[in-house]
Coordinates of C-alpha atoms in Angstrom, one line a residue:
X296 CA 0.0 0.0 0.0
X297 CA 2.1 2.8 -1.2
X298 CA 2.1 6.2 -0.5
X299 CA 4.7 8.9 -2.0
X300 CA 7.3 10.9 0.1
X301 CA 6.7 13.6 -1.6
X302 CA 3.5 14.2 -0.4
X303 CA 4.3 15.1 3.5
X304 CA 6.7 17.0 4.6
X305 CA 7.9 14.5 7.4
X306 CA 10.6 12.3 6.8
X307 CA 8.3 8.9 8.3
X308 CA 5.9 8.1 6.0
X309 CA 3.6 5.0 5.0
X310 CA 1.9 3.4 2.4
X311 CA -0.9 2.2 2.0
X312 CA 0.7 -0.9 3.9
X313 CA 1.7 1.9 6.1
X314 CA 5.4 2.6 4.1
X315 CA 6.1 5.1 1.8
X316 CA 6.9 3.7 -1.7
X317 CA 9.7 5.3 -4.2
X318 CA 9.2 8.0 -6.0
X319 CA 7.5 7.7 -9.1
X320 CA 9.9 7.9 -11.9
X321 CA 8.8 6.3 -14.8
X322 CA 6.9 8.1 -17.3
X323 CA 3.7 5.8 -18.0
X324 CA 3.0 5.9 -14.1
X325 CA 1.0 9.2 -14.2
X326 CA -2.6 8.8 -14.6
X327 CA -3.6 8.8 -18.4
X328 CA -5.3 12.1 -20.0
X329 CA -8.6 10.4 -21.0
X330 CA -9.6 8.7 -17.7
X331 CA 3.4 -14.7 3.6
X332 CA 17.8 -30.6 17.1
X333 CA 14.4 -28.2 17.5
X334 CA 11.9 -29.4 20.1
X335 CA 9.5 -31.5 19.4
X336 CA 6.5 -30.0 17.4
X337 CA 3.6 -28.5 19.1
X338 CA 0.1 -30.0 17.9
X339 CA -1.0 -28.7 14.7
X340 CA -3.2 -25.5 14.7
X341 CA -6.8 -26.1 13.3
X342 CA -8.3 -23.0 11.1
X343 CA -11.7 -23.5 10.4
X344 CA -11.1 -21.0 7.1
X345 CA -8.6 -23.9 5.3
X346 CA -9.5 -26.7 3.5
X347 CA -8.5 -30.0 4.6
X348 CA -5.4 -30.9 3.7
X349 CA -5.8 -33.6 1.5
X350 CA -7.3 -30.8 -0.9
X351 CA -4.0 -28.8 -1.8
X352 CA -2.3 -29.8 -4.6
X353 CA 1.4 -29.0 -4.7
X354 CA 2.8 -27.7 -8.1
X355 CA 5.3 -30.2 -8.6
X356 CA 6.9 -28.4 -11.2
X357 CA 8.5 -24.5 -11.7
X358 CA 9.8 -22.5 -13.8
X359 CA 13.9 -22.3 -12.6
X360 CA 15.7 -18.8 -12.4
X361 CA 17.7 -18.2 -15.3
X362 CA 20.3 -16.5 -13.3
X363 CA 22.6 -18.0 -10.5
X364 CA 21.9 -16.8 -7.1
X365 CA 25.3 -15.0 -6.2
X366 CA 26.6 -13.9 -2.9
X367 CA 27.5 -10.7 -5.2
X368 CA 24.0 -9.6 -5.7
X369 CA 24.9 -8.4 -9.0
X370 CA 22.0 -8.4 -11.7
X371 CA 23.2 -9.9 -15.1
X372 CA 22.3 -7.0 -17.6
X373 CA 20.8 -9.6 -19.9
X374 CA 18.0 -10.8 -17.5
X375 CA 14.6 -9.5 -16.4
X376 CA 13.7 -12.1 -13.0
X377 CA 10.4 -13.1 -12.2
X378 CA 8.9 -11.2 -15.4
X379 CA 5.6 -12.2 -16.4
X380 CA 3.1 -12.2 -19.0
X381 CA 1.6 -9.2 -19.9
X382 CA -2.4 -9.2 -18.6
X383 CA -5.2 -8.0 -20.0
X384 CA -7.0 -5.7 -18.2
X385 CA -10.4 -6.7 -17.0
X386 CA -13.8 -4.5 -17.3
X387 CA -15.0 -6.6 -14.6
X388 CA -12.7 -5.1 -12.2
X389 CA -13.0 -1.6 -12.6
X390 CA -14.4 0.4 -9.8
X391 CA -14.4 -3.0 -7.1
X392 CA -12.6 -2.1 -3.8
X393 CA -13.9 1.5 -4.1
X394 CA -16.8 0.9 -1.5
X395 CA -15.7 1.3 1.9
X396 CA -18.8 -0.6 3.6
X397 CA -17.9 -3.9 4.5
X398 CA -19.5 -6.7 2.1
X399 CA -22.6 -8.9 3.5
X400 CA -21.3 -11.6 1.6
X401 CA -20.1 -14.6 4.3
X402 CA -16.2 -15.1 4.0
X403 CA -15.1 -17.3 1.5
X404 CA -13.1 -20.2 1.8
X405 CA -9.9 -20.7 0.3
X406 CA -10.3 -22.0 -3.5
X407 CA -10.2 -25.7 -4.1
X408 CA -6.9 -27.2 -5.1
X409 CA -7.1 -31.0 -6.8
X410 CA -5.5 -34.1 -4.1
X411 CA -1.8 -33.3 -3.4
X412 CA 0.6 -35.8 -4.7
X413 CA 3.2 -37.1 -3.1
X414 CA 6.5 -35.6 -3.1
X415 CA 9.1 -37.7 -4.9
X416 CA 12.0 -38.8 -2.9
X417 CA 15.4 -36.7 -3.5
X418 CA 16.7 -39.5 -5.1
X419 CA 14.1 -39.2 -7.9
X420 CA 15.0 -34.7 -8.4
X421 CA 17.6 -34.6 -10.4
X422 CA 20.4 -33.0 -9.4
X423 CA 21.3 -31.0 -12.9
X424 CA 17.1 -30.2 -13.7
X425 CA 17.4 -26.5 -13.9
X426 CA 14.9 -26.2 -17.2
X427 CA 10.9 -25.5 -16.7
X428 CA 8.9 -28.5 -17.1
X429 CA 6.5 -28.7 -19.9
X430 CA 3.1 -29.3 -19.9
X431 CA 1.8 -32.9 -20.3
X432 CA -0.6 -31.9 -22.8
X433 CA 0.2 -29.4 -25.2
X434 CA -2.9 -26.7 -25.4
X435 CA -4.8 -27.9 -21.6
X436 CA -1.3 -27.2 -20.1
X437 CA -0.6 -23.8 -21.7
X438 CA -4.1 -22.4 -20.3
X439 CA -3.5 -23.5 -16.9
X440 CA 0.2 -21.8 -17.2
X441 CA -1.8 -18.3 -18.7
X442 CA -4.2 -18.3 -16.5
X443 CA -2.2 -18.8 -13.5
X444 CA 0.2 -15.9 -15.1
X445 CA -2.8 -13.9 -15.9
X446 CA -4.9 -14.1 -13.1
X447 CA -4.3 -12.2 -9.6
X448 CA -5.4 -15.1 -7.7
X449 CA -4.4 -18.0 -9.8
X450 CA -1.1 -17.9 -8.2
X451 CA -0.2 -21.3 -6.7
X452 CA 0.9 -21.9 -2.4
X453 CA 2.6 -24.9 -2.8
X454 CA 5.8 -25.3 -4.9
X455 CA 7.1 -29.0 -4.8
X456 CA 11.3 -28.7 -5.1
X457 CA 12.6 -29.2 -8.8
X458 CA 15.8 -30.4 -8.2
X459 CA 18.0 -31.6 -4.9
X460 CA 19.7 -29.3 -2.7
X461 CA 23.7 -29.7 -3.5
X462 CA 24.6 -31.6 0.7
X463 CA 21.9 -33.8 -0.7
X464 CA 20.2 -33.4 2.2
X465 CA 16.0 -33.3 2.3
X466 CA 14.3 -30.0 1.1
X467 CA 13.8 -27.5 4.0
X468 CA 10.4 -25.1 3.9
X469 CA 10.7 -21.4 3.2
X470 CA 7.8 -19.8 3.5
X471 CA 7.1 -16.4 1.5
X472 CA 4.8 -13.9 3.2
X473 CA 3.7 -11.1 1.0
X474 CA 2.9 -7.3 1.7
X475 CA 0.0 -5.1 1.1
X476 CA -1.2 -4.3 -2.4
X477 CA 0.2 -7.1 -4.1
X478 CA -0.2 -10.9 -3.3
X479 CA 2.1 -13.8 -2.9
X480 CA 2.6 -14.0 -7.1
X481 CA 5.0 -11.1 -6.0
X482 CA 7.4 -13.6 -4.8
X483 CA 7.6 -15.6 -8.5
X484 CA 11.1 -14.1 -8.6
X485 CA 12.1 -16.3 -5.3
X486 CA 9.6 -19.3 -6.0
X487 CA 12.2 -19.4 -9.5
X488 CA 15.2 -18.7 -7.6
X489 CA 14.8 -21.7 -4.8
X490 CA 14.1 -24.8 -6.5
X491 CA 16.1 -26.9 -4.3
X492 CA 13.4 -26.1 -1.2
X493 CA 9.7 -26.2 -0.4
X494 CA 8.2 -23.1 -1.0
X495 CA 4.6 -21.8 0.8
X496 CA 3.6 -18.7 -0.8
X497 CA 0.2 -18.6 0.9
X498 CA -2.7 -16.1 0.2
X499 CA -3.1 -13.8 3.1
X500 CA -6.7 -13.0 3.9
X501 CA -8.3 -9.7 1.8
X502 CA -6.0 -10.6 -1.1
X503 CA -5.4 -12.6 -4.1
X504 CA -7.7 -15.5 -4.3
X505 CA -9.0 -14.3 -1.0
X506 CA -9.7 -10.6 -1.9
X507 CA -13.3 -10.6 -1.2
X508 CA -12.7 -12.5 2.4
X509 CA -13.3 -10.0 5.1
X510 CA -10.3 -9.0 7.4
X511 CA -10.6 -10.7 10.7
X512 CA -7.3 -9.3 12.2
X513 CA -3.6 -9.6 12.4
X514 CA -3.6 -12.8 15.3
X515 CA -6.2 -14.5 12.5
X516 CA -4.0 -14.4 10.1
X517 CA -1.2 -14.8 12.1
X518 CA -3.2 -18.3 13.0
X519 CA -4.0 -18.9 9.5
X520 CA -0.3 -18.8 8.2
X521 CA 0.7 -21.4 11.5
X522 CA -1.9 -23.6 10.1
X523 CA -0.3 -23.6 6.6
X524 CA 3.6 -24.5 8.1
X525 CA 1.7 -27.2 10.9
X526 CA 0.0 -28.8 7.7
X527 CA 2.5 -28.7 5.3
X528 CA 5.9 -29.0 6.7
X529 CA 7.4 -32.5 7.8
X530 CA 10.9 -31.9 7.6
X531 CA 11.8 -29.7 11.0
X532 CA 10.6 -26.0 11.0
X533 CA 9.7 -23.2 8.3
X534 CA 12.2 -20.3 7.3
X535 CA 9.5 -17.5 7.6
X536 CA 10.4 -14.5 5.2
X537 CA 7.8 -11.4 5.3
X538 CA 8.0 -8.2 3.9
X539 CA 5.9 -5.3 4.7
X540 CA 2.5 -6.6 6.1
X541 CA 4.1 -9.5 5.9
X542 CA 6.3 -8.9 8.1
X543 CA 4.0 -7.4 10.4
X544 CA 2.0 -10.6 10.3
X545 CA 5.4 -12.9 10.6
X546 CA 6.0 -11.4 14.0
X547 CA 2.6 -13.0 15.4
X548 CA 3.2 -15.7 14.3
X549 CA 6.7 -15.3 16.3
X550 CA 5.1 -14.8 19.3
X551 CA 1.7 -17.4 18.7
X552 CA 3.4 -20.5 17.6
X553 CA 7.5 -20.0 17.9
X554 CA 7.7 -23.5 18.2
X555 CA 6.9 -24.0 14.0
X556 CA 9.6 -21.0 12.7
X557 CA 13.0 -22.6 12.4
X558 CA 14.6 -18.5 11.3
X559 CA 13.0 -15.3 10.4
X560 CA 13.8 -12.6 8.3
X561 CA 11.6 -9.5 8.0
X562 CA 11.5 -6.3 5.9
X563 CA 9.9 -3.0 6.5
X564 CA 8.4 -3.4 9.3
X565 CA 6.7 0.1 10.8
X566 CA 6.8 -0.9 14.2
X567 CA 7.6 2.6 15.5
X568 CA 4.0 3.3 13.8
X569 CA 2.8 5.8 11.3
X570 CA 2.6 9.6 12.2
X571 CA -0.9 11.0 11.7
X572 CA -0.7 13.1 8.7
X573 CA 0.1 9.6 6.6
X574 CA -2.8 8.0 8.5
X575 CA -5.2 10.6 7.2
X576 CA -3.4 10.3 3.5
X577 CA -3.5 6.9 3.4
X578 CA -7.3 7.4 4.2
X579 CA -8.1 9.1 1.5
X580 CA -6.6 7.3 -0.7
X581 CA -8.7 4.6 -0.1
X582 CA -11.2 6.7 -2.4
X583 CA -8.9 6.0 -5.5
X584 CA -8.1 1.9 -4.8
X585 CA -11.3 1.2 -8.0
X586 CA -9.3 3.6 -10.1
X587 CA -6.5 1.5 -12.7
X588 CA -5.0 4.8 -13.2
X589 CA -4.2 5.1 -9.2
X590 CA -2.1 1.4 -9.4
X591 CA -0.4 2.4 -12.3
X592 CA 0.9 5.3 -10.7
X593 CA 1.8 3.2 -7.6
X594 CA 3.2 0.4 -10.1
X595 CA 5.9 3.0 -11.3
X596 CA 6.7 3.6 -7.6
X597 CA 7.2 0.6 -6.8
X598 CA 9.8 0.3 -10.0
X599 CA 7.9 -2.8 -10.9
X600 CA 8.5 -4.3 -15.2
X601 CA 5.5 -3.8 -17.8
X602 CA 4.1 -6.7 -17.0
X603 CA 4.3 -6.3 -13.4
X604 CA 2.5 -3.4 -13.8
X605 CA -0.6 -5.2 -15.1
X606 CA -0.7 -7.9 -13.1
X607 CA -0.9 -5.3 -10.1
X608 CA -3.1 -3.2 -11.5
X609 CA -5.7 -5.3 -12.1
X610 CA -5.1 -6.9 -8.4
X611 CA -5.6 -3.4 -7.2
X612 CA -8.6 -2.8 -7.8
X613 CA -9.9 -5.9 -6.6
X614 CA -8.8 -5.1 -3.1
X615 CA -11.9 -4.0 -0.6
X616 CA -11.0 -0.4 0.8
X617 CA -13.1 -1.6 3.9
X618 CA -10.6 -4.5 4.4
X619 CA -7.4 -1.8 3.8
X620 CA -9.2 0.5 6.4
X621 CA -9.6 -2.4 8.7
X622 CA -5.7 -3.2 8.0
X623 CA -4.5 0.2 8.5
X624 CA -6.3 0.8 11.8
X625 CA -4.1 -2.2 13.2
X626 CA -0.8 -1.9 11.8
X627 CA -0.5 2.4 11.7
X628 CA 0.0 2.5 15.5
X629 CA 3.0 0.5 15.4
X630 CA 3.7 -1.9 18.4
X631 CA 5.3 -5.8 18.8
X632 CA 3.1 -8.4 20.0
X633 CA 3.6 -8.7 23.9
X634 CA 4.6 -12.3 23.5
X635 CA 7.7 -12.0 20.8
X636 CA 9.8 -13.0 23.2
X637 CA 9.4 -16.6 23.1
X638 CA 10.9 -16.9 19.9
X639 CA 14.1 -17.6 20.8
X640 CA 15.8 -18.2 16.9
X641 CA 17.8 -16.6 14.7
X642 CA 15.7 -13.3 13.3
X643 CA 17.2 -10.7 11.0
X644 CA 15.6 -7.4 10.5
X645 CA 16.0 -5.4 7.4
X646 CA 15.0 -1.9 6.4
X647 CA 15.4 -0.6 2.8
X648 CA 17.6 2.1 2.7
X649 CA 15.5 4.1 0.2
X650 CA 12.2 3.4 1.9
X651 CA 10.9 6.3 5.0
X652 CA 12.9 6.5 7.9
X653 CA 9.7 5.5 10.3
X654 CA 11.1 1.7 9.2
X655 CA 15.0 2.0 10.4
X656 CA 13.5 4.1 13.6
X657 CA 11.4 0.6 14.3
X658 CA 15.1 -1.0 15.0
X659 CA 15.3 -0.5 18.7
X660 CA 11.5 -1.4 19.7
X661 CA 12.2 -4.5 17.8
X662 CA 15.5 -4.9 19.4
X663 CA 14.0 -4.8 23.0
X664 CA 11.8 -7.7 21.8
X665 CA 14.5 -9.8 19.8
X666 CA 17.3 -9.3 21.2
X667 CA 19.5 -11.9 19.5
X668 CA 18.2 -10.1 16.2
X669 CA 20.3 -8.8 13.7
X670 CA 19.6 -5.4 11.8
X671 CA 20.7 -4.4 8.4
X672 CA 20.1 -1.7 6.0
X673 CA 20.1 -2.6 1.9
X674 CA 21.6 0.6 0.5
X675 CA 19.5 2.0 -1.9
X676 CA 16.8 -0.5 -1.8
X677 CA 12.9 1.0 -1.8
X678 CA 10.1 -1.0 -0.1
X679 CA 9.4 -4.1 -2.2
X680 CA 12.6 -4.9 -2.8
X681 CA 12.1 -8.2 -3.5
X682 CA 10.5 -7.3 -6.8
X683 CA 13.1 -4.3 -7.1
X684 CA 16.0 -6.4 -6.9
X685 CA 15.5 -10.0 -6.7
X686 CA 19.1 -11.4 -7.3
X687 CA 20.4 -9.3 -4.3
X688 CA 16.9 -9.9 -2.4
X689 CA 17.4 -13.8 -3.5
X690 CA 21.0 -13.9 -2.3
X691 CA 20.2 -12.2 1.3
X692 CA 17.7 -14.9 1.8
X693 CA 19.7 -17.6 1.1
X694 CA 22.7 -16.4 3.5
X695 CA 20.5 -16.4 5.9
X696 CA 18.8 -19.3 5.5
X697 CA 21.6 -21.4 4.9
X698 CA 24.9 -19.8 6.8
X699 CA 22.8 -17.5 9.2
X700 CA 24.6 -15.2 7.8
X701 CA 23.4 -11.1 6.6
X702 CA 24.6 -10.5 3.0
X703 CA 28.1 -9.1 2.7
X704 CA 25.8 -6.2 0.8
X705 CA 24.4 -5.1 4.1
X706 CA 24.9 -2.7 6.2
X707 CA 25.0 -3.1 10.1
X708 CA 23.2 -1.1 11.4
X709 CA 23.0 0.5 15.2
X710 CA 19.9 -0.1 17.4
X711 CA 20.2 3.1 20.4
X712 CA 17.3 4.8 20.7

């Protein structure tokens, strides 16, 4: 949910996930002239909103990253990561989101996934797979892949590993967590760029597939996410990486069920909350979210490819302004959950170095909480960096994942008040 700097004089801002984006500097994002040795596991967490699990189907096949994930973090000129096909914009969409009452319609459940297969032993990945897999029929296939490229919610949760991790040791689980304004096809750049784990990219309630569910609050989907990693994961405990509300939403799930997060890392994160002139910005914004122009403009902010920009459009104005309201009114006063403390893991905290200053100023609160956290600043980074720069954003998350290490690229940074 993005919101410019350049529209406040303070130096804290937010979007409309409560963090100022970039500013705009592409020409087609102005409006047009016309118009998500441990202890033994704790029980798995029921949530009444997901399907059983025999119902999710794990997409046993993805698309590889072109590029090799380098400690450097340099992007190879020649490649464009996690670029999609261009959409089509919908007619059906225009104007939905703009109503601010809440809808009467009951929540939806999550959408319907075919059985889940089983996932082939390491022995059967092979080691040297690093090409996409191709459809099993020629012209069924190729409608399933455009209509999961094409649609906002067709984005899959489950991605079975393509090939085996180099120790030849069993996949771990990294699970993706997305921010505000997009939803979790924003991580396609990592789902390509981590083949030899599990990867969760699960819908967070009031977006994606789940746009028209209504927001039930920030524990509920903290409970929703624990209910994913307890179903899903059999081989120890999830890496949980969250950006944004994400982020926000990773740290409840810190401090509600610590015992299913093996590591954490977590990116702009307004803990110190949101001053009050971007809470009543953000508010009117809300006004605009049936608008494309609006996420076009926001698209450029966010530096985001021409495809990219489409896909997000579109998603935009599918989002319920009574849901961002509802989302807004939690996250804008800042604040850790009382219990963060129990987690006792690794946790690194990362603030973009281009994004407001309200983020970096959320260090020490956090600090107080996570002690045995480490906090780093990625020079010249904006807020969705992930999508910004995904071969240094790839290579952070797989120091710390693997060494427990921050990226070389980082910079320390001080936590004093």
């Amino acid at each position: 949910m993005s919101q410019n700097e350049n529209m406040s004089g303070n130096d804290a801002g937010t979007d409309e996930e409560f963090v100022d984006p970039i500013e705009p500097d592409q020409p087609d994002a102005q409006p047009p002239e016309s118009k998500s040795g441990k202890s033994a596991r704790a029980p798995k967490v029921t949530n009444p909103k997901r399907v059983p699990k025999e119902s999710k189907a794990h997409t046993e096949t993805r698309p590889e990253d072109p590029a090799a994930v380098g400690q450097s973090g340099e992007r190879p000129a020649s490649a464009v990561p996690g670029q999609q096909a261009p959409i089509k914009e919908s007619a059906a969409y225009s104007g939905a989101g703009a109503k601010e009452k809440r809808s009467p319609h009951p929540k939806q459940a999550r959408p319907i996934k075919s059985p889940k297969q089983s996932r082939p032993a390491e022995t059967q990945v092979p080691a040297a797979s690093h090409s996409p897999a191709v459809p099993a029929t020629g012209t069924a296939g190729a409608s399933v892949e455009a209509k999961t490229a094409r649609d906002p919610g067709g984005y899959p949760e489950f991605h079975a590993p393509t090939r085996a991790r180099k120790d030849g040791k069993r996949a771990q689980t990294i699970v993706f967590l997305h921010g505000g304004n997009v939803a979790n096809w924003s991580w396609d750049p990592q789902v390509r760029a981590f083949g030899d784990y599990e990867v969760l990219t699960p819908h967070l309630p009031g977006f994606g597939a789940r746009s028209q569910e209504d927001w039930a609050g920030l524990d509920s989907a903290a409970d929703d996410v624990a209910a994913v990693i307890a179903d899903e994961v059999s081989n120890g405990g999830a890496h949980l990486v969250g950006i944004s509300l994400g982020g926000v939403i990773a740290l409840r799930v810190l401090a509600r069920h610590p015992e299913l997060v093996e590591s954490v890392l977590i990116s702009g994160v307004p803990a110190a909350g949101v001053s009050a002139s971007m809470r009543t910005m953000s508010r009117m914004q809300l006004r605009l979210f049936g608008s494309e122009w609006y996420w076009r403009f926001q698209a450029g902010a966010y530096g985001m490819v021409a495809d990219e920009k489409e896909l997000f459009t579109e998603h935009g104005t599918q989002l319920r302004a009574d849901n961002m309201r509802a989302i807004m009114d939690e996250v804008d006063p800042g604040g850790v959950p009382s219990k963060l403390g129990a987690y006792q893991g690794p946790a690194l905290v990362i603030a973009g170095g281009k994004e407001p200053k309200l983020v970096a100023k959320s260090f020490p609160a956090l600090a107080k909480a996570l002690p045995q956290a480490q906090f780093r600043i990625a020079a010249g980074m904006h807020h969705q960096w992930n999508i910004e720069d995904p071969i240094l954003f790839n290579a952070t998350v797989r120091a710390w994942v693997e060494k427990g290490t921050a990226h070389p690229r980082l910079q320390e940074q001080t936590t004093q008040q």
